[in-house]
Coordinates of N, CA and C in Angstrom, one line a residue:
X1 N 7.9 -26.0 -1.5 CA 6.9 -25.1 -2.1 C 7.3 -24.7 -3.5
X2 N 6.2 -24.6 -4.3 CA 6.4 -24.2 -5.7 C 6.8 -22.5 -5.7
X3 N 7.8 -21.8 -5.9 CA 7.9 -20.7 -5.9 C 7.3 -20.0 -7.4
X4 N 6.8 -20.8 -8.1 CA 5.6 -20.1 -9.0 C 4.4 -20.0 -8.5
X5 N 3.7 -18.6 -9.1 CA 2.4 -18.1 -8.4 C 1.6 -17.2 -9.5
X6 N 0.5 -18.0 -9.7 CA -0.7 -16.7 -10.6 C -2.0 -16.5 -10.2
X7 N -1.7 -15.3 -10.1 CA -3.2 -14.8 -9.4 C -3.9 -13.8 -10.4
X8 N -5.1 -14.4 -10.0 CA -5.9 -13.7 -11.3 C -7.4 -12.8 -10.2
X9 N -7.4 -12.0 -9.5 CA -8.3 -11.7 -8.6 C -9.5 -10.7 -9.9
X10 N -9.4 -11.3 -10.8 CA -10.3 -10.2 -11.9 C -12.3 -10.2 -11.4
X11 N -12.3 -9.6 -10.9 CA -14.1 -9.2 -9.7 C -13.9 -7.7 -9.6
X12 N -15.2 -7.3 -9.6 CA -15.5 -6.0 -9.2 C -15.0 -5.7 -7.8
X13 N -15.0 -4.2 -8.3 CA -14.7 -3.4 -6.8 C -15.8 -2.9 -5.9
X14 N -16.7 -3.9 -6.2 CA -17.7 -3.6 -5.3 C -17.1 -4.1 -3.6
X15 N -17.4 -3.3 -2.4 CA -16.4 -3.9 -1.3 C -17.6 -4.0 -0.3
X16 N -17.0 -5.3 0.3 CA -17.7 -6.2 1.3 C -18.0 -5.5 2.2
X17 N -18.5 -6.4 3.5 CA -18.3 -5.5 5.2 C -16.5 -5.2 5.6
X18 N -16.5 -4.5 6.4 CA -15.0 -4.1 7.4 C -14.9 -5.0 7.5
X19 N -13.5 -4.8 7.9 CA -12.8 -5.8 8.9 C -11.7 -5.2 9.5
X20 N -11.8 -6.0 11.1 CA -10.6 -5.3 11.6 C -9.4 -6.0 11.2
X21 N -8.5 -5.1 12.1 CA -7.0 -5.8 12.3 C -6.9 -7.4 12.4
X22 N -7.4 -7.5 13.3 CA -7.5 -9.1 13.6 C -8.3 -10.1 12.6
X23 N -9.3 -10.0 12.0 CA -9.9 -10.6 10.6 C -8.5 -10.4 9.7
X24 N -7.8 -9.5 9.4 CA -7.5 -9.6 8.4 C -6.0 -10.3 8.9
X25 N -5.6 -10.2 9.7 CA -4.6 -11.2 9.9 C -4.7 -12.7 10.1
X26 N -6.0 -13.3 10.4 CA -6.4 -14.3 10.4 C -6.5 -14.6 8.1
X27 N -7.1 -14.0 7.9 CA -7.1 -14.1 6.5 C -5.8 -14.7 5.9
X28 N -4.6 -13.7 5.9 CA -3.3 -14.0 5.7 C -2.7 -15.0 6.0
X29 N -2.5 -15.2 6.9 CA -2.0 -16.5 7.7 C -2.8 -17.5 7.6
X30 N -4.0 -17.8 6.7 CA -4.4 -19.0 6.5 C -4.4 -19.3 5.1
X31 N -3.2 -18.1 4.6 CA -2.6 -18.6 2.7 C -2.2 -19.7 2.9
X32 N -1.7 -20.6 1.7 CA -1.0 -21.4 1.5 C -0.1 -21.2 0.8
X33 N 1.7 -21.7 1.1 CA 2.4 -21.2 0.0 C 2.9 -19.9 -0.2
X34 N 2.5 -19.1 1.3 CA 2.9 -17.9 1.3 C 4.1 -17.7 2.1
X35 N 5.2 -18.7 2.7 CA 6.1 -18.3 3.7 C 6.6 -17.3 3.3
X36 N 7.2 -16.1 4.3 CA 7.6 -15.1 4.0 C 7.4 -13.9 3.6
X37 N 6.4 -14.1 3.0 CA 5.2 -12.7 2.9 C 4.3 -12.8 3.9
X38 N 3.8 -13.4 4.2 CA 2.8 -13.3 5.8 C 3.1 -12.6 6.5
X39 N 4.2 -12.2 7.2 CA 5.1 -11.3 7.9 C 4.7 -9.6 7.5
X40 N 5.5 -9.6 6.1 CA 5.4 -8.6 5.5 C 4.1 -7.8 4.8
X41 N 3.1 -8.2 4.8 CA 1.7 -8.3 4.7 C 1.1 -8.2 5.9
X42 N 1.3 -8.4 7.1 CA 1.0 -7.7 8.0 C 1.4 -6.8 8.7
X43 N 2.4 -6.7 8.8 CA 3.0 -5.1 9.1 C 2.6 -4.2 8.4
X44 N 2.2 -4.1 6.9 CA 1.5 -3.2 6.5 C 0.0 -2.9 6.7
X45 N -0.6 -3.9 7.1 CA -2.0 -3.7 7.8 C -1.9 -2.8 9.1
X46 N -1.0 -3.3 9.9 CA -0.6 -2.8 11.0 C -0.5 -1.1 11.1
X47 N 0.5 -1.1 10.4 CA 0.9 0.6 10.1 C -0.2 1.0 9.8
X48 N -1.0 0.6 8.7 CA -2.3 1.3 8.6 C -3.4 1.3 9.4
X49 N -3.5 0.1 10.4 CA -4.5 0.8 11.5 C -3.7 1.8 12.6
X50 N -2.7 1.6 13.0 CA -2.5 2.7 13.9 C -2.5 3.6 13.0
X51 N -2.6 4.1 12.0 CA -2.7 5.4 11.4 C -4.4 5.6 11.4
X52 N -5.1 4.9 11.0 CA -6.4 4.9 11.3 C -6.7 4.8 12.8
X53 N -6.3 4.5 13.3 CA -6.7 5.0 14.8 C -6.1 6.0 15.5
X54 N -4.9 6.7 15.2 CA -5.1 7.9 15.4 C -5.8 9.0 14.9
X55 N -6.2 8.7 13.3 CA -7.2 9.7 12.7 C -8.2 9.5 13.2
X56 N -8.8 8.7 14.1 CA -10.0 8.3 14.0 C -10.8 8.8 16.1
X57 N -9.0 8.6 16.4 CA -8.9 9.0 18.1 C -9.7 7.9 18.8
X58 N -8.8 6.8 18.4 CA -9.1 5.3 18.7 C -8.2 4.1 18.9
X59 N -8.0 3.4 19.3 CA -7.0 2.5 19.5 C -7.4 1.4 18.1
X60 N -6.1 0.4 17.9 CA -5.6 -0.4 17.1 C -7.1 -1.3 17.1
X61 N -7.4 -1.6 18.1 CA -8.4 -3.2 18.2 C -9.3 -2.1 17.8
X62 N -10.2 -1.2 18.1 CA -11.2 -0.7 17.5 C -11.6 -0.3 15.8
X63 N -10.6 -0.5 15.2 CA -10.4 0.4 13.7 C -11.3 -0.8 12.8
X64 N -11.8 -0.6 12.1 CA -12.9 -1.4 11.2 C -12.0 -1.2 9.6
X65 N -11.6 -1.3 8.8 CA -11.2 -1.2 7.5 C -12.6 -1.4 7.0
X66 N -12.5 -0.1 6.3 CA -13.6 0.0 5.4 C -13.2 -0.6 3.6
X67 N -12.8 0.4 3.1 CA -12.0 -0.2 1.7 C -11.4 -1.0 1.6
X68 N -10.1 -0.1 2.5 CA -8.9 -1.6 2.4 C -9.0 -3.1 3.2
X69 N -10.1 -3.4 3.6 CA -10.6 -4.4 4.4 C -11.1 -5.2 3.2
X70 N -11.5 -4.8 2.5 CA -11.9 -5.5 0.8 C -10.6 -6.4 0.8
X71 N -11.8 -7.7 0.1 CA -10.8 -8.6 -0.3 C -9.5 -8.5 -1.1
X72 N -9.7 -7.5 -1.8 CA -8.7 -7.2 -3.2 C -7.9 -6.5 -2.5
X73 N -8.2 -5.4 -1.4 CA -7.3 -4.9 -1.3 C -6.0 -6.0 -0.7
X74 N -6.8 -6.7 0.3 CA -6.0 -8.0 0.8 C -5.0 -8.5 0.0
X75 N -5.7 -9.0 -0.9 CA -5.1 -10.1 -2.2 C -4.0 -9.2 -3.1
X76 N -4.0 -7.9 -3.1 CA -2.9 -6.7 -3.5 C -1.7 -6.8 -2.5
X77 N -2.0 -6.8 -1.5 CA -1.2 -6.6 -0.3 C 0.1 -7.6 -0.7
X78 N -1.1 -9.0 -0.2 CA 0.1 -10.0 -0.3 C 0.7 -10.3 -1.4
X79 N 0.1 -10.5 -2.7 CA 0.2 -10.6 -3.8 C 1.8 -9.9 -3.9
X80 N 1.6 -8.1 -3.9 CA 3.2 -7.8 -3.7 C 4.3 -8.0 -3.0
X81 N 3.7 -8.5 -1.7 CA 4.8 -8.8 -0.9 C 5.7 -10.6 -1.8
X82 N 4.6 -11.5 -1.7 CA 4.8 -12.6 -2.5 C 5.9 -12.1 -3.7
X83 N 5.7 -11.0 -4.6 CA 6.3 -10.8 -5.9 C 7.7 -9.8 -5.5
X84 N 7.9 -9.3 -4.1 CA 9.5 -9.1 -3.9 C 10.1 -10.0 -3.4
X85 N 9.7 -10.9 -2.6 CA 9.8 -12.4 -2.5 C 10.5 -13.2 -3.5
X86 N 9.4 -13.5 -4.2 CA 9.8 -14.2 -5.6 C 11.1 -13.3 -6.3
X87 N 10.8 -12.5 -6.4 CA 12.5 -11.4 -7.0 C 13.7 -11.3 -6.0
X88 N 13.4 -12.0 -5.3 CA 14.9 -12.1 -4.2 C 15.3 -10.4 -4.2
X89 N 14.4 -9.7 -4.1 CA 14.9 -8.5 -3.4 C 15.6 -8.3 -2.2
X90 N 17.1 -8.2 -1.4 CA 17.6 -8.2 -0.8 C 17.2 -6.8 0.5
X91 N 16.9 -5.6 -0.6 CA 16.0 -4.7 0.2 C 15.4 -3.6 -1.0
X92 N 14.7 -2.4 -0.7 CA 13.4 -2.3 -1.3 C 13.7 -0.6 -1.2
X93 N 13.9 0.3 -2.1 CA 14.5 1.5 -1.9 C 12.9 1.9 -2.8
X94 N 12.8 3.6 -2.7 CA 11.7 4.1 -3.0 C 11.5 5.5 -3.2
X95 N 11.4 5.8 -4.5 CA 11.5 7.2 -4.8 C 10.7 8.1 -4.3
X96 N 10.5 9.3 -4.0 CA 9.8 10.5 -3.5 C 8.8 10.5 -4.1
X97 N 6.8 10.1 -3.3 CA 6.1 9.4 -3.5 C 5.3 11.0 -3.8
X98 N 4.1 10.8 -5.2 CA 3.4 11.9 -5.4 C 2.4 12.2 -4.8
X99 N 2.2 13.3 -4.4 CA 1.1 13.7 -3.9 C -0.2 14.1 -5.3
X100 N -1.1 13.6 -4.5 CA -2.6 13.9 -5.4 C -3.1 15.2 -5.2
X101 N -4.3 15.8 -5.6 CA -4.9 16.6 -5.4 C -6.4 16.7 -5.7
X102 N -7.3 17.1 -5.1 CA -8.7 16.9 -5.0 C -10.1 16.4 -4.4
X103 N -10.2 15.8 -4.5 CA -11.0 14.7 -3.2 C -11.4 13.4 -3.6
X104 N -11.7 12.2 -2.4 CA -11.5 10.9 -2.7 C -13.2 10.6 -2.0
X105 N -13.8 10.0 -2.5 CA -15.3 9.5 -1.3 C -14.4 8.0 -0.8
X106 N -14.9 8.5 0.2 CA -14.7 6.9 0.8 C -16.1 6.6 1.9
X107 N -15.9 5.9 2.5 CA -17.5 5.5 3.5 C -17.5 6.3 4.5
X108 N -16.3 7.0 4.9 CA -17.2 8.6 5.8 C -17.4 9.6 4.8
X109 N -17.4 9.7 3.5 CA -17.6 10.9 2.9 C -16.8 11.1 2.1
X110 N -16.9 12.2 1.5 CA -15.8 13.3 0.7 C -14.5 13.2 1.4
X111 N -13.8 13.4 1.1 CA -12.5 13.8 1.9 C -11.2 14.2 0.9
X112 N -10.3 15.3 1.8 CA -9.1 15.8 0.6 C -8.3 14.5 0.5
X113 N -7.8 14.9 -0.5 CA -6.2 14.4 -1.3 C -5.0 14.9 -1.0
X114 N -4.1 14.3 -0.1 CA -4.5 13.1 1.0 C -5.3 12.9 1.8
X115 N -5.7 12.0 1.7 CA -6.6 11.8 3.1 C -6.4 11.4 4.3
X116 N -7.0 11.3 5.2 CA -6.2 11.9 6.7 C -5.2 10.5 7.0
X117 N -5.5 9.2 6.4 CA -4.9 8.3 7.2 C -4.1 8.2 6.2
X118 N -3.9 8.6 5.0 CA -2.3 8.5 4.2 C -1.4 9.6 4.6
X119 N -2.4 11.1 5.0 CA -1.6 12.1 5.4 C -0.8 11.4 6.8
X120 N -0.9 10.7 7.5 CA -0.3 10.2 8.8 C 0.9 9.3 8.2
X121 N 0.4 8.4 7.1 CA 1.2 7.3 6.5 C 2.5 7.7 5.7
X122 N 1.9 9.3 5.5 CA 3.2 10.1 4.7 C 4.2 10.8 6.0
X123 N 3.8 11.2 6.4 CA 5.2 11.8 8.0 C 6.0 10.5 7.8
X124 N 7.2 11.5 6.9 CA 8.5 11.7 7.5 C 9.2 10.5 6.4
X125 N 8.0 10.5 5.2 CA 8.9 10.2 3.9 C 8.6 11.3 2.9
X126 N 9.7 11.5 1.8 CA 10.0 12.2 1.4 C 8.8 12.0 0.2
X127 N 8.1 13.3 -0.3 CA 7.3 13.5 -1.8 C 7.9 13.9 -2.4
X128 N 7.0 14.3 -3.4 CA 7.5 15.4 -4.5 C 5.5 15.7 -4.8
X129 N 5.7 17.1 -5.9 CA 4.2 17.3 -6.4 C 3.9 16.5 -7.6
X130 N 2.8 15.6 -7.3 CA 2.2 15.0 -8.3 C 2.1 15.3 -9.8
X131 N 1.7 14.8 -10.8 CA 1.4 15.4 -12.0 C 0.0 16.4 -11.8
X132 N -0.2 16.8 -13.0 CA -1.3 18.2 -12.9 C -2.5 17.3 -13.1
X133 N -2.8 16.2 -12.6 CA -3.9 15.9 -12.6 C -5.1 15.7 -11.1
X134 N -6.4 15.5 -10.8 CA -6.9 15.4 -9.8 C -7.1 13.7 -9.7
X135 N -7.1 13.5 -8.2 CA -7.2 12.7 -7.7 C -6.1 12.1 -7.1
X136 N -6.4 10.7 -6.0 CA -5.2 9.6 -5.3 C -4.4 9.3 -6.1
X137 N -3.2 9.5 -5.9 CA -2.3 9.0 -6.7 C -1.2 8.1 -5.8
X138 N -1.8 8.1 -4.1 CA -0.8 7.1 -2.7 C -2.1 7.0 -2.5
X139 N -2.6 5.4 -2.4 CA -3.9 5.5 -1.4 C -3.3 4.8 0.2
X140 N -3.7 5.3 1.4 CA -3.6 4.5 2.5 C -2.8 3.0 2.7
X141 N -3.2 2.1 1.2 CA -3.1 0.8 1.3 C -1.4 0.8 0.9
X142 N -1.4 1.6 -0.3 CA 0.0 1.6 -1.1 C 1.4 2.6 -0.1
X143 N 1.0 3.0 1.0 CA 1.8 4.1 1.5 C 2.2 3.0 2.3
X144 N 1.2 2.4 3.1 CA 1.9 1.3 4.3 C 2.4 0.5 4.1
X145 N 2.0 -0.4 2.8 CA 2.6 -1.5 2.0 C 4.9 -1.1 1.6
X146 N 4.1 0.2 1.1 CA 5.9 0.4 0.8 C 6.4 1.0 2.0
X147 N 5.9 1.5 3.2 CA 6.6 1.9 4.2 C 6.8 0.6 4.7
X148 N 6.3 -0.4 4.8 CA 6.7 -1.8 5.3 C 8.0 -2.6 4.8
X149 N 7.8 -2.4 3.2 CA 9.2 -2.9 3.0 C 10.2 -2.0 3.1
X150 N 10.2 -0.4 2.6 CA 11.5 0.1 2.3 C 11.7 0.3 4.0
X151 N 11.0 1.0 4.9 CA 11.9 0.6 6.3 C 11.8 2.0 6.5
X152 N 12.6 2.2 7.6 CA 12.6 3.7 8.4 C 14.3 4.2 8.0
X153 N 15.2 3.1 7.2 CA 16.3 4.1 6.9 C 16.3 5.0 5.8
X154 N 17.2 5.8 6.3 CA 16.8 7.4 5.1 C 17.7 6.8 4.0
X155 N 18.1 6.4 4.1 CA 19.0 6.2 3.2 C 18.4 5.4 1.8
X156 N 17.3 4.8 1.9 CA 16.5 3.5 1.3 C 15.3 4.6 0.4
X157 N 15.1 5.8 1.3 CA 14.0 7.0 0.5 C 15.0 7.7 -0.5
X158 N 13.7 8.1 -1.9 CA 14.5 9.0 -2.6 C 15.2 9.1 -3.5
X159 N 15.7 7.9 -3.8 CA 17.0 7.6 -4.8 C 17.4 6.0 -4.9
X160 N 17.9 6.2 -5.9 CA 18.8 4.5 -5.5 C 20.1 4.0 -4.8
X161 N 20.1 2.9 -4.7 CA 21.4 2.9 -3.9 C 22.5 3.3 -4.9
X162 N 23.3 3.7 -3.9 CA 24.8 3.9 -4.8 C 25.2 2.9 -5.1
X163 N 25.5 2.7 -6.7 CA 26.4 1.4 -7.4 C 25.1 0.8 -7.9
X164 N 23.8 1.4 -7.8 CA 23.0 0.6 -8.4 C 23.1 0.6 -9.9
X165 N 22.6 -1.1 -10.3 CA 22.6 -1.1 -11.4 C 21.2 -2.3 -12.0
X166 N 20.6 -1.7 -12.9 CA 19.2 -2.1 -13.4 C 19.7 -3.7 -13.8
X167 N 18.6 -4.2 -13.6 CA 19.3 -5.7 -14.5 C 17.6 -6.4 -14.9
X168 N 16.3 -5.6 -14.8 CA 15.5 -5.6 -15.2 C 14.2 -4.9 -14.6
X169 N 13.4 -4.2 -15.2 CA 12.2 -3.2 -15.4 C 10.7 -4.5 -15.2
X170 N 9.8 -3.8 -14.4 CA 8.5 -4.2 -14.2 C 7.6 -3.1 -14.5
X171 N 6.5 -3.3 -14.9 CA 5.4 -2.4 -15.0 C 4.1 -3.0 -14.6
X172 N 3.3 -1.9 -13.9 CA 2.2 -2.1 -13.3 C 1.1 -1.5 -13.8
X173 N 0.0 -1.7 -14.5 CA -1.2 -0.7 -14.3 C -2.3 -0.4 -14.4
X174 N -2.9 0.7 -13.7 CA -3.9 0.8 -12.5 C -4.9 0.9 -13.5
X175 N -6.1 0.7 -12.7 CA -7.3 0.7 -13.4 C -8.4 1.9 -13.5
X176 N -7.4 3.0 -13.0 CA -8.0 4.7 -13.2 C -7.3 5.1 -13.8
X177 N -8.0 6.1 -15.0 CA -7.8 6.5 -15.9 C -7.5 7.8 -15.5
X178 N -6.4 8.7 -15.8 CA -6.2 10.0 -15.7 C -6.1 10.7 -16.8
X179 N -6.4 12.0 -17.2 CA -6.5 12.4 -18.1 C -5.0 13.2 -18.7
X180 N -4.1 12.5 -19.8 CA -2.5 13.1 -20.1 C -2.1 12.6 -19.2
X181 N -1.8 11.2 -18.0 CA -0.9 11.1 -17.3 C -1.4 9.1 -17.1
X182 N -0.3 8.6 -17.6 CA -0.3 7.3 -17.5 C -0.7 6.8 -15.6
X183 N -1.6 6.0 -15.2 CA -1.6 5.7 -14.3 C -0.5 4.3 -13.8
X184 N 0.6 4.4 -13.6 CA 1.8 2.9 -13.6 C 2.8 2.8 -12.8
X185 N 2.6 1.8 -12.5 CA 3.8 1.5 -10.9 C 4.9 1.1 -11.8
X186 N 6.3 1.8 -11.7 CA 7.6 0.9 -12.5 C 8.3 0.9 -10.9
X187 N 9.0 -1.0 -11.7 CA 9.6 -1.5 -10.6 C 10.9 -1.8 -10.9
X188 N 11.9 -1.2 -10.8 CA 13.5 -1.4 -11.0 C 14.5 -2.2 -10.2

């Protein structure tokens, strides 16, 4: 396998029909060239339907992905798992994640910041208060994605490992505009 990879998913966010759990792991698993992320790409689908199905007071096989059932959101999923992959990340540590404020539409509606299936995605990792701006700043897709890699030890939330040392900086960024506050994933 060629461990070079470019993805260029540049299409509207206009988003298709749902899909459940099962669609979208059929999806993944018929990448090419993905060993190793396939795994890791679904476990974070995973986490996020049982969080949608308890918001929802439903079991796993019933949950429909509305948004994050979108293709993009798919092709984000793996795409990052693929790009810790490719960086030989050994493991995946994660600073105190910000909270938003204000409200998000999604396809039931209006809803606060967090919304109910990130507020479930967030128990029992560590925040902090976002910047002074409105809106998502964790959406559902990005909370389960990094609760997938960084893991359930506390030790991995919050900080870096002891003895870390930088040996190169990534930047990411998002395609909403906030007003005084850079929208950007940095990856260390």
């Amino acid at each position: 396998d060629d461990p070079g990879c470019t993805m260029d998913h540049g299409h509207s966010h206009g988003h298709g029909p749902s899909r459940d759990l099962d669609a979208i792991k059929r999806l993944i698993k018929s990448g090419s060239g993905l060993s190793g992320c396939r795994k890791q790409a679904v476990k974070a689908f995973e986490l996020l339907a049982r969080a949608e199905a308890e918001t929802h007071g439903t079991s796993v096989e019933n949950v429909h992905f509305h948004e994050v059932g979108a293709i993009d959101s798919i092709i984000d999923t793996v795409g990052c798992c693929l790009a810790v992959k490719l960086l030989g990340a050994a493991e995946v540590h994660c600073s105190p994640l910000p909270w938003g404020s204000g409200t998000v539409r999604t396809a039931h509606g209006l809803l606060p910041v967090p919304a109910p299936a990130t507020l479930r995605l967030l128990q029992g990792v560590p925040t902090r208060p976002g910047p002074p701006v409105e809106g998502e700043l964790c959406t559902p897709t990005g909370v389960a994605l990094v609760r997938s890699l960084v893991g359930s030890d506390p030790a991995r939330w919050g900080r870096p490992p002891q003895g870390f040392t930088a040996t190169s900086v990534g930047l990411g960024a998002g395609t909403k505009d906030f007003k005084g506050h850079p929208n950007v994933l940095r990856v260390v």
